XYZ file of C-alpha atoms in Angstrom:
522
model
C -24.940 11.547 -22.079
C -28.586 12.629 -20.673
C -30.708 14.815 -18.901
C -31.236 15.254 -15.640
C -34.996 15.787 -14.408
C -36.593 16.846 -10.844
C -39.325 14.270 -9.978
C -41.653 13.066 -7.000
C -41.374 9.769 -5.762
C -44.938 8.840 -5.439
C -44.537 6.213 -3.242
C -41.790 7.518 -0.680
C -43.792 11.355 -0.700
C -40.439 12.796 -2.095
C -38.562 14.970 -4.480
C -35.454 13.018 -6.565
C -33.498 13.716 -9.387
C -33.918 11.227 -12.216
C -31.650 10.891 -14.548
C -32.658 10.058 -18.147
C -30.488 8.291 -20.839
C -30.682 10.506 -23.938
C -29.671 8.490 -27.653
C -29.546 10.703 -31.080
C -32.422 9.614 -32.596
C -30.749 9.412 -35.534
C -28.259 6.672 -34.224
C -28.040 2.884 -34.974
C -29.570 1.213 -31.999
C -26.606 -1.075 -32.060
C -24.778 2.191 -30.786
C -27.058 2.472 -27.631
C -25.802 -0.358 -25.898
C -22.093 1.482 -24.606
C -24.100 4.484 -23.722
C -26.478 2.075 -21.489
C -23.449 0.451 -20.117
C -22.431 3.579 -19.334
C -25.340 4.871 -17.487
C -25.149 1.849 -15.309
C -21.910 2.195 -14.356
C -21.927 5.245 -13.087
C -25.246 4.186 -11.030
C -23.038 0.950 -9.863
C -20.377 3.878 -9.008
C -22.033 6.318 -6.650
C -23.854 3.349 -5.297
C -20.838 1.676 -3.724
C -19.817 4.779 -2.161
C -21.259 5.941 1.329
C -20.563 9.697 1.861
C -22.238 13.089 2.270
C -20.115 14.746 -0.946
C -21.249 12.107 -3.367
C -24.897 12.414 -4.751
C -26.494 9.188 -3.488
C -27.939 6.707 -6.213
C -31.139 5.630 -4.861
C -32.474 3.378 -7.662
C -32.362 2.018 -11.335
C -35.330 2.047 -13.661
C -36.018 0.564 -16.999
C -38.254 2.175 -19.669
C -38.061 0.443 -22.790
C -35.126 -0.907 -21.962
C -33.299 2.193 -20.893
C -32.075 2.781 -17.856
C -33.087 6.099 -15.439
C -30.525 6.500 -12.686
C -32.946 7.693 -9.515
C -30.695 10.047 -7.470
C -31.139 12.455 -4.402
C -32.272 15.642 -5.513
C -29.555 18.612 -4.854
C -31.384 22.068 -4.645
C -28.644 24.404 -4.854
C -26.420 24.875 -7.852
C -23.511 23.849 -10.126
C -20.138 25.227 -9.332
C -19.945 26.052 -13.192
C -22.920 28.266 -12.905
C -21.948 29.827 -9.916
C -18.425 30.777 -11.365
C -20.627 32.019 -15.113
C -22.959 34.301 -13.087
C -21.258 35.537 -10.139
C -17.636 35.545 -10.740
C -14.713 33.850 -8.349
C -15.284 32.668 -5.281
C -12.908 34.321 -1.973
C -9.928 31.954 -1.918
C -11.285 30.579 1.831
C -14.499 29.561 0.099
C -12.330 27.914 -2.979
C -10.632 25.918 0.057
C -13.753 24.708 1.627
C -15.097 23.548 -1.863
C -11.344 21.984 -2.425
C -11.886 20.521 1.243
C -14.598 18.743 0.612
C -14.420 17.822 -3.140
C -11.195 15.991 -1.679
C -12.375 13.809 0.868
C -15.331 12.555 -1.513
C -12.601 12.159 -4.095
C -10.529 10.107 -1.242
C -13.325 8.216 0.017
C -14.228 6.946 -3.623
C -10.241 6.350 -4.268
C -10.228 4.237 -0.772
C -12.974 1.761 -2.477
C -11.152 1.932 -5.663
C -13.139 3.967 -7.648
C -11.903 7.126 -10.312
C -14.012 9.531 -10.979
C -12.284 10.660 -14.237
C -13.910 14.031 -15.450
C -13.878 15.851 -12.289
C -14.304 19.774 -13.041
C -17.202 22.449 -12.185
C -20.461 20.701 -13.885
C -19.823 17.849 -12.100
C -19.912 19.833 -8.504
C -22.785 21.047 -6.705
C -22.728 23.386 -3.388
C -26.395 23.324 -1.681
C -25.922 25.650 0.944
C -22.383 24.515 3.193
C -22.616 21.177 1.435
C -20.351 20.488 -1.527
C -21.630 17.653 -4.196
C -19.679 15.483 -6.226
C -21.563 14.287 -9.011
C -21.778 12.172 -12.546
C -19.979 9.195 -12.299
C -20.257 8.526 -15.679
C -16.808 7.672 -16.623
C -15.781 6.397 -13.303
C -13.441 3.465 -13.825
C -14.550 0.657 -11.034
C -11.600 -1.425 -10.345
C -11.215 -4.540 -11.991
C -13.774 -3.692 -14.851
C -12.842 -2.927 -17.668
C -13.154 0.891 -19.750
C -15.901 1.885 -21.749
C -14.335 4.246 -24.139
C -14.302 3.660 -27.853
C -10.954 3.374 -29.572
C -9.274 6.181 -29.761
C -11.699 8.455 -27.218
C -10.226 10.410 -24.059
C -12.788 10.611 -21.611
C -12.976 13.644 -19.637
C -13.994 17.218 -20.287
C -10.166 18.662 -22.491
C -9.180 21.544 -20.018
C -8.823 19.273 -16.710
C -7.609 16.243 -18.136
C -3.802 15.385 -16.751
C -0.780 15.423 -18.948
C 0.060 11.320 -18.121
C -3.952 10.913 -19.356
C -3.086 13.171 -22.567
C 0.271 10.773 -23.506
C -1.964 7.355 -23.425
C -1.281 6.007 -20.043
C -4.109 5.158 -17.426
C -5.083 7.232 -14.940
C -4.787 6.885 -11.593
C -5.795 8.643 -8.468
C -3.183 11.537 -8.976
C -5.325 11.843 -12.957
C -8.304 13.171 -10.150
C -6.072 14.847 -8.164
C -4.718 17.031 -11.090
C -8.913 17.864 -12.390
C -8.909 19.469 -8.406
C -5.853 21.409 -9.240
C -7.370 22.832 -12.241
C -10.781 22.961 -10.647
C -9.631 24.946 -7.647
C -7.619 27.316 -10.308
C -10.807 27.980 -12.221
C -12.710 28.488 -9.221
C -10.374 31.508 -7.576
C -9.248 33.129 -10.668
C -12.852 32.446 -12.773
C -11.024 31.381 -15.766
C -9.088 27.925 -16.429
C -4.911 27.746 -16.406
C -5.182 25.828 -19.776
C -8.012 26.114 -21.645
C -7.475 27.926 -25.330
C -9.452 28.626 -28.474
C -9.402 25.139 -29.405
C -9.084 21.218 -27.866
C -5.663 20.723 -29.695
C -4.622 23.816 -27.692
C -6.225 23.213 -24.246
C -4.421 19.518 -24.522
C -0.917 21.100 -25.460
C -1.279 23.256 -22.982
C -2.195 20.863 -20.249
C 0.524 19.031 -21.604
C 3.188 21.464 -21.496
C 2.821 24.756 -19.487
C 2.268 25.564 -16.140
C 0.063 27.332 -14.739
C 0.038 31.412 -14.483
C 0.235 32.629 -10.944
C -2.457 35.257 -10.417
C -2.935 37.553 -7.436
C -6.376 36.063 -6.542
C -5.087 32.645 -5.787
C -3.658 33.812 -2.602
C -2.889 31.108 0.251
C -4.044 28.835 -2.731
C -0.865 29.270 -4.694
C 1.022 26.530 -2.928
C -1.646 23.488 -3.338
C -2.733 24.367 -6.267
C 0.980 24.168 -7.487
C 0.969 20.424 -5.930
C -1.588 19.539 -7.876
C -1.184 20.537 -10.751
C 2.532 18.337 -10.991
C 3.261 17.077 -14.217
C 4.836 13.912 -13.207
C 1.344 12.019 -11.301
C 4.897 10.510 -8.286
C 5.295 14.152 -7.432
C 1.826 15.385 -7.512
C -0.167 15.970 -3.961
C -2.232 13.716 -2.753
C -5.310 13.740 -1.181
C -4.585 14.144 2.361
C -1.721 16.443 2.010
C -3.843 18.919 0.418
C -6.997 18.439 3.146
C -4.245 19.305 5.609
C -3.141 22.475 3.736
C -6.777 23.650 2.766
C -8.195 23.099 6.476
C -6.351 25.722 8.042
C -7.440 28.353 4.700
C -11.313 26.933 4.663
C -14.096 29.064 5.817
C -17.900 28.057 5.739
C -19.743 28.958 2.115
C -21.934 31.547 1.154
C -25.029 30.520 0.492
C -25.417 30.925 -3.539
C -28.786 31.292 -3.941
C -30.984 34.065 -5.478
C -33.571 34.022 -7.921
C -34.773 31.098 -10.280
C -33.280 31.913 -14.025
C -34.796 30.282 -16.848
C -32.276 28.584 -19.583
C -33.640 28.148 -22.752
C -31.981 24.712 -24.171
C -31.679 23.710 -27.666
C -33.918 21.255 -28.264
C -37.225 23.760 -26.955
C -37.381 22.314 -23.483
C -37.106 24.885 -20.225
C -34.494 24.086 -17.358
C -35.276 25.882 -14.578
C -31.892 26.080 -12.276
C -31.891 26.186 -8.478
C -35.914 26.142 -8.560
C -37.480 25.978 -5.083
C -40.976 25.330 -6.158
C -41.245 25.918 -9.902
C -42.063 22.727 -11.936
C -40.926 22.298 -15.538
C -44.112 20.793 -17.356
C -43.600 18.992 -20.399
C -45.704 17.592 -23.138
C -45.874 13.088 -22.815
C -42.780 11.720 -24.483
C -43.305 9.830 -27.727
C -43.905 6.028 -26.877
C -39.685 5.165 -27.406
C -39.173 2.670 -30.767
C -36.025 2.299 -30.953
C -34.051 -1.329 -30.150
C -32.617 -1.241 -26.810
C -30.813 -4.241 -24.852
C -33.435 -5.611 -21.878
C -33.883 -4.541 -18.762
C -31.281 -4.810 -16.053
C -30.909 -8.571 -15.029
C -31.518 -9.213 -11.064
C -28.743 -9.024 -9.400
C -29.284 -12.826 -7.848
C -29.709 -15.285 -10.305
C -32.721 -17.442 -10.395
C -33.267 -20.313 -8.115
C -31.838 -23.389 -10.131
C -32.965 -27.105 -9.547
C -31.779 -28.648 -5.842
C -31.525 -24.712 -4.409
C -32.976 -24.257 -1.025
C -35.483 -21.740 -1.234
C -37.790 -19.990 1.115
C -40.713 -21.922 -1.201
C -43.442 -23.539 0.825
C -43.330 -27.103 -1.046
C -45.842 -29.745 -1.060
C -45.876 -31.733 2.304
C -46.245 -35.945 1.756
C -48.606 -38.119 4.287
C -45.820 -40.533 5.782
C -45.772 -43.503 4.627
C -46.942 -46.161 7.476
C -44.616 -49.131 6.441
C -41.916 -46.634 7.405
C -42.938 -45.867 10.855
C -40.896 -49.192 12.603
C -37.673 -48.281 10.829
C -38.242 -44.281 12.033
C -39.273 -44.747 15.495
C -36.160 -46.685 15.726
C -34.308 -44.198 13.580
C -35.806 -41.898 16.467
C -34.829 -44.104 19.674
C -31.478 -44.093 17.687
C -31.137 -40.648 17.985
C -31.860 -39.881 21.762
C -29.362 -42.541 22.670
C -26.756 -40.444 21.015
C -27.849 -37.041 22.144
C -27.459 -38.652 25.922
C -24.282 -39.666 25.310
C -23.275 -36.485 23.735
C -24.945 -34.173 26.885
C -22.805 -36.980 29.211
C -19.533 -36.291 27.169
C -19.817 -32.906 27.296
C -20.927 -32.705 30.990
C -17.536 -34.056 31.960
C -14.118 -31.773 32.155
C -11.805 -32.187 29.542
C -7.943 -34.440 30.197
C -5.721 -31.864 32.383
C -3.751 -30.032 29.904
C -6.702 -30.378 27.434
C -8.775 -27.319 26.764
C -11.721 -27.133 24.913
C -12.290 -24.604 21.745
C -15.319 -22.267 21.797
C -15.891 -22.373 18.402
C -15.423 -25.261 15.831
C -12.814 -25.580 13.499
C -15.382 -24.785 10.572
C -16.868 -21.645 12.073
C -13.524 -19.602 11.856
C -11.098 -19.233 9.309
C -6.698 -20.001 9.847
C -4.628 -17.471 10.270
C -2.604 -16.986 6.532
C 1.214 -16.044 7.205
C 1.791 -12.912 8.570
C 4.479 -10.669 7.394
C 5.529 -7.890 9.479
C 5.399 -3.997 8.286
C 7.414 -1.052 9.317
C 5.869 1.919 8.702
C 7.563 5.589 8.658
C 4.247 6.838 9.991
C 5.702 5.413 13.240
C 4.321 2.081 13.777
C 4.477 -1.942 12.780
C 2.134 -4.205 12.239
C 1.855 -7.678 10.725
C -0.277 -8.243 7.841
C -1.043 -11.568 5.862
C 1.736 -11.834 3.290
C -1.079 -11.715 0.866
C -2.981 -8.244 1.243
C -2.366 -5.522 -0.357
C -1.088 -2.413 0.146
C -1.976 1.087 -0.333
C -0.880 4.452 1.605
C -3.440 6.766 -0.336
C -2.810 9.457 2.403
C 0.736 10.426 2.825
C 0.878 13.458 4.834
C 1.454 15.044 8.390
C -2.292 13.315 8.973
C -1.717 10.077 7.331
C -2.826 6.214 6.413
C -2.169 3.324 5.316
C -4.746 0.301 4.576
C -4.309 -3.444 3.481
C -6.815 -5.405 1.983
C -6.877 -9.168 1.494
C -8.687 -11.245 -1.046
C -12.642 -11.850 -1.364
C -12.965 -15.205 -0.318
C -17.135 -14.790 0.250
C -19.463 -14.013 -2.710
C -22.053 -12.332 0.187
C -19.103 -10.336 2.242
C -15.605 -8.294 0.641
C -12.618 -8.959 1.977
C -11.288 -7.646 5.362
C -9.218 -4.467 5.172
C -7.194 -2.950 7.916
C -6.261 1.079 8.105
C -4.111 2.567 10.279
C -4.076 6.049 10.796
C -1.887 8.632 12.623
C -3.468 11.351 14.320
C -1.581 14.214 15.060
C -4.172 16.939 15.642
C -5.338 15.099 18.507
C -2.181 14.453 20.761
C -3.289 13.527 24.182
C -6.402 12.829 23.494
C -8.811 10.704 25.695
C -8.988 7.805 23.654
C -12.759 6.907 24.974
C -13.391 10.657 24.093
C -12.082 10.174 21.121
C -14.656 7.600 20.274
C -17.010 8.741 21.589
C -16.933 11.677 19.196
C -16.585 8.915 16.410
C -20.094 7.219 17.395
C -21.642 10.265 17.822
C -20.918 11.203 14.331
C -21.246 7.498 13.209
C -25.023 7.474 14.825
C -26.152 10.623 13.670
C -24.781 10.106 9.717
C -27.721 10.296 7.890
C -25.746 7.813 5.492
C -25.848 5.087 8.136
C -29.135 3.032 8.412
C -29.914 1.309 11.315
C -26.576 2.344 12.845
C -25.752 -0.217 16.334
C -22.899 0.224 18.532
C -21.885 -2.907 19.684
C -19.433 -2.142 22.081
C -17.281 0.975 23.420
C -14.633 -0.199 25.848
C -11.113 1.301 27.506
C -8.401 -0.507 27.926
C -6.257 2.379 29.143
C -3.897 2.378 26.496
C -6.150 1.154 23.897
C -9.781 1.996 23.706
C -11.932 0.121 21.428
C -15.353 0.653 19.496
C -17.052 -1.900 17.502
C -20.292 -1.153 15.548
C -22.422 -2.052 12.230
C -25.090 -0.195 9.675
C -26.487 -0.467 6.914
C -24.836 2.175 3.668
C -28.231 4.210 2.532
C -26.357 4.157 -1.141
C -26.257 0.611 -2.308
C -27.475 -1.767 1.326
C -24.067 -2.264 1.910
C -23.616 -4.170 5.324
C -20.513 -2.412 7.346
C -18.967 -4.291 10.327
C -16.156 -2.524 11.794
C -13.818 -2.492 14.944
C -12.174 0.490 15.644
C -9.248 0.533 18.322
C -7.565 3.919 19.382
C -3.940 3.688 20.463
C -1.550 5.976 22.419
C 1.938 5.653 24.119
C 3.771 7.593 26.627
C 4.079 10.581 24.546
C 0.387 10.958 23.795
C 0.419 9.827 20.360
C -2.862 8.946 18.890
C -3.011 6.160 15.682
C -6.039 4.650 14.782
C -6.583 1.337 13.542
C -9.638 0.517 12.004
C -10.645 -3.631 10.786
C -13.731 -3.059 8.327
C -15.296 -5.994 6.596
C -18.516 -5.006 4.125
C -21.013 -7.673 3.235
C -24.640 -8.260 1.377
C -26.780 -9.285 4.753
C -26.677 -8.645 8.309
C -25.958 -12.702 8.288
C -23.291 -12.441 6.152
C -21.758 -9.487 8.216
C -21.531 -11.692 11.419
C -20.544 -14.422 9.804
C -17.495 -13.260 7.547
C -16.851 -11.561 11.103
C -16.996 -14.430 12.819
C -14.686 -16.337 10.690
C -12.091 -13.647 10.488
C -11.363 -13.190 14.309
C -8.351 -15.438 14.319
C -6.748 -13.238 11.711
C -8.387 -10.071 13.120
C -6.677 -10.753 16.883
C -3.251 -11.432 15.398
C -3.473 -7.937 13.586
C -4.663 -6.009 16.638
C -2.524 -7.455 18.975
C 0.517 -7.537 16.779
C 0.154 -3.582 16.302
C 3.447 -1.206 18.166
C 3.756 1.750 18.389
C 7.854 2.543 17.454
C 7.986 6.438 18.115
């Protein structure tokens, strides 16, 4: 789909990576539109995600109607390059790669984004950091597929059996791709790759991976990820729990730069530290292409409130008497309102601290009894997902979006068996410190950190470095007499700080209802 260039941002004085869309010069101009849309899909999918294991998208610019994605520059090498030139990795390092990839994928799945092309070529290793790249064929919740009729997106040897049979991709399909990747990283070859595409797809659909002594302790995880039936396949956090006991620190995969000649005569320097590849200026693009990206916000229409300064008209003198009477009337009303407000309400009545217009009514709640050992009441219309079943698991409920400037309110409950009998304040202080130090959280602000004995609260807000989304969240930690630790997080995503504050305030009744209903049942 494209070529990734090393570039320098002259305005911000930083090196970046820029992905250029490359179209076949002989292609019909009308064929450029689907390709452009796929590139924009990639940028928008990655920009929605805030995770150290996912490449950060800084911007999208257009030139002659064709988009260029501006991304963070990863100095390391792809896993595919390491396997091709250096051979398989030790089991412990394979586990570390899998651990970080799964965490990144789980973050994407939580936001309703499937990658659909997880493979060594789309995994970058930069020191001890593992980064998932290339969301070019990702699927975003609610968006239509962009592949042509009869096309099967992805690399054949990493495609899950259910997708080969024509079924829609799910989170389980990404888990299958991770399983194939882990096998290849440990053994040096894919378990299903054959001499042609048809044989490869047939092997993935009907053959089990061959055991290999180099897989060692990874075998139960790989077997779990490569179950033919999606419902039987190991989930992200179940695999994360297993890999956590195996993973070791990655050995930097460095070495001198290698120059690779490409088919079109360009030169690509892999793992370049300071060298730069100079090429001749590109010829003007003469292809017909779609127009540049439309602005995110539509232009103002007549009657819209804007920040433009309007002309100031001099007052009309013939209305002076009316204006004076109106001002006197307003003063009288204000005096009456202040007098009434200063009086105490009748006995048995209480004034609401907020106007009814400031808050939203609490919808009908439904009691949820969960196998993880808790119960909670959430609005009946909210959707439930159990993305991480296992020893350390969570359940998430998501409401409907009611404001164009804010996302839906979300509540997630997680049981953390790794921190039994941990001080709740210390637990949340660690979370607060981690949030504050994350380079993905711009302007991180701790609003409150409070200890209530068997509960503790951490409320915070930050702006995502990727995409500029404002995140407002409240995390409450619970414990019982046996020391079990549960973590409930309410999250609201918004387009601005003002929208976040307004949305958070409006959601107070339902937030209070949810928090007040939580009970540990084990």
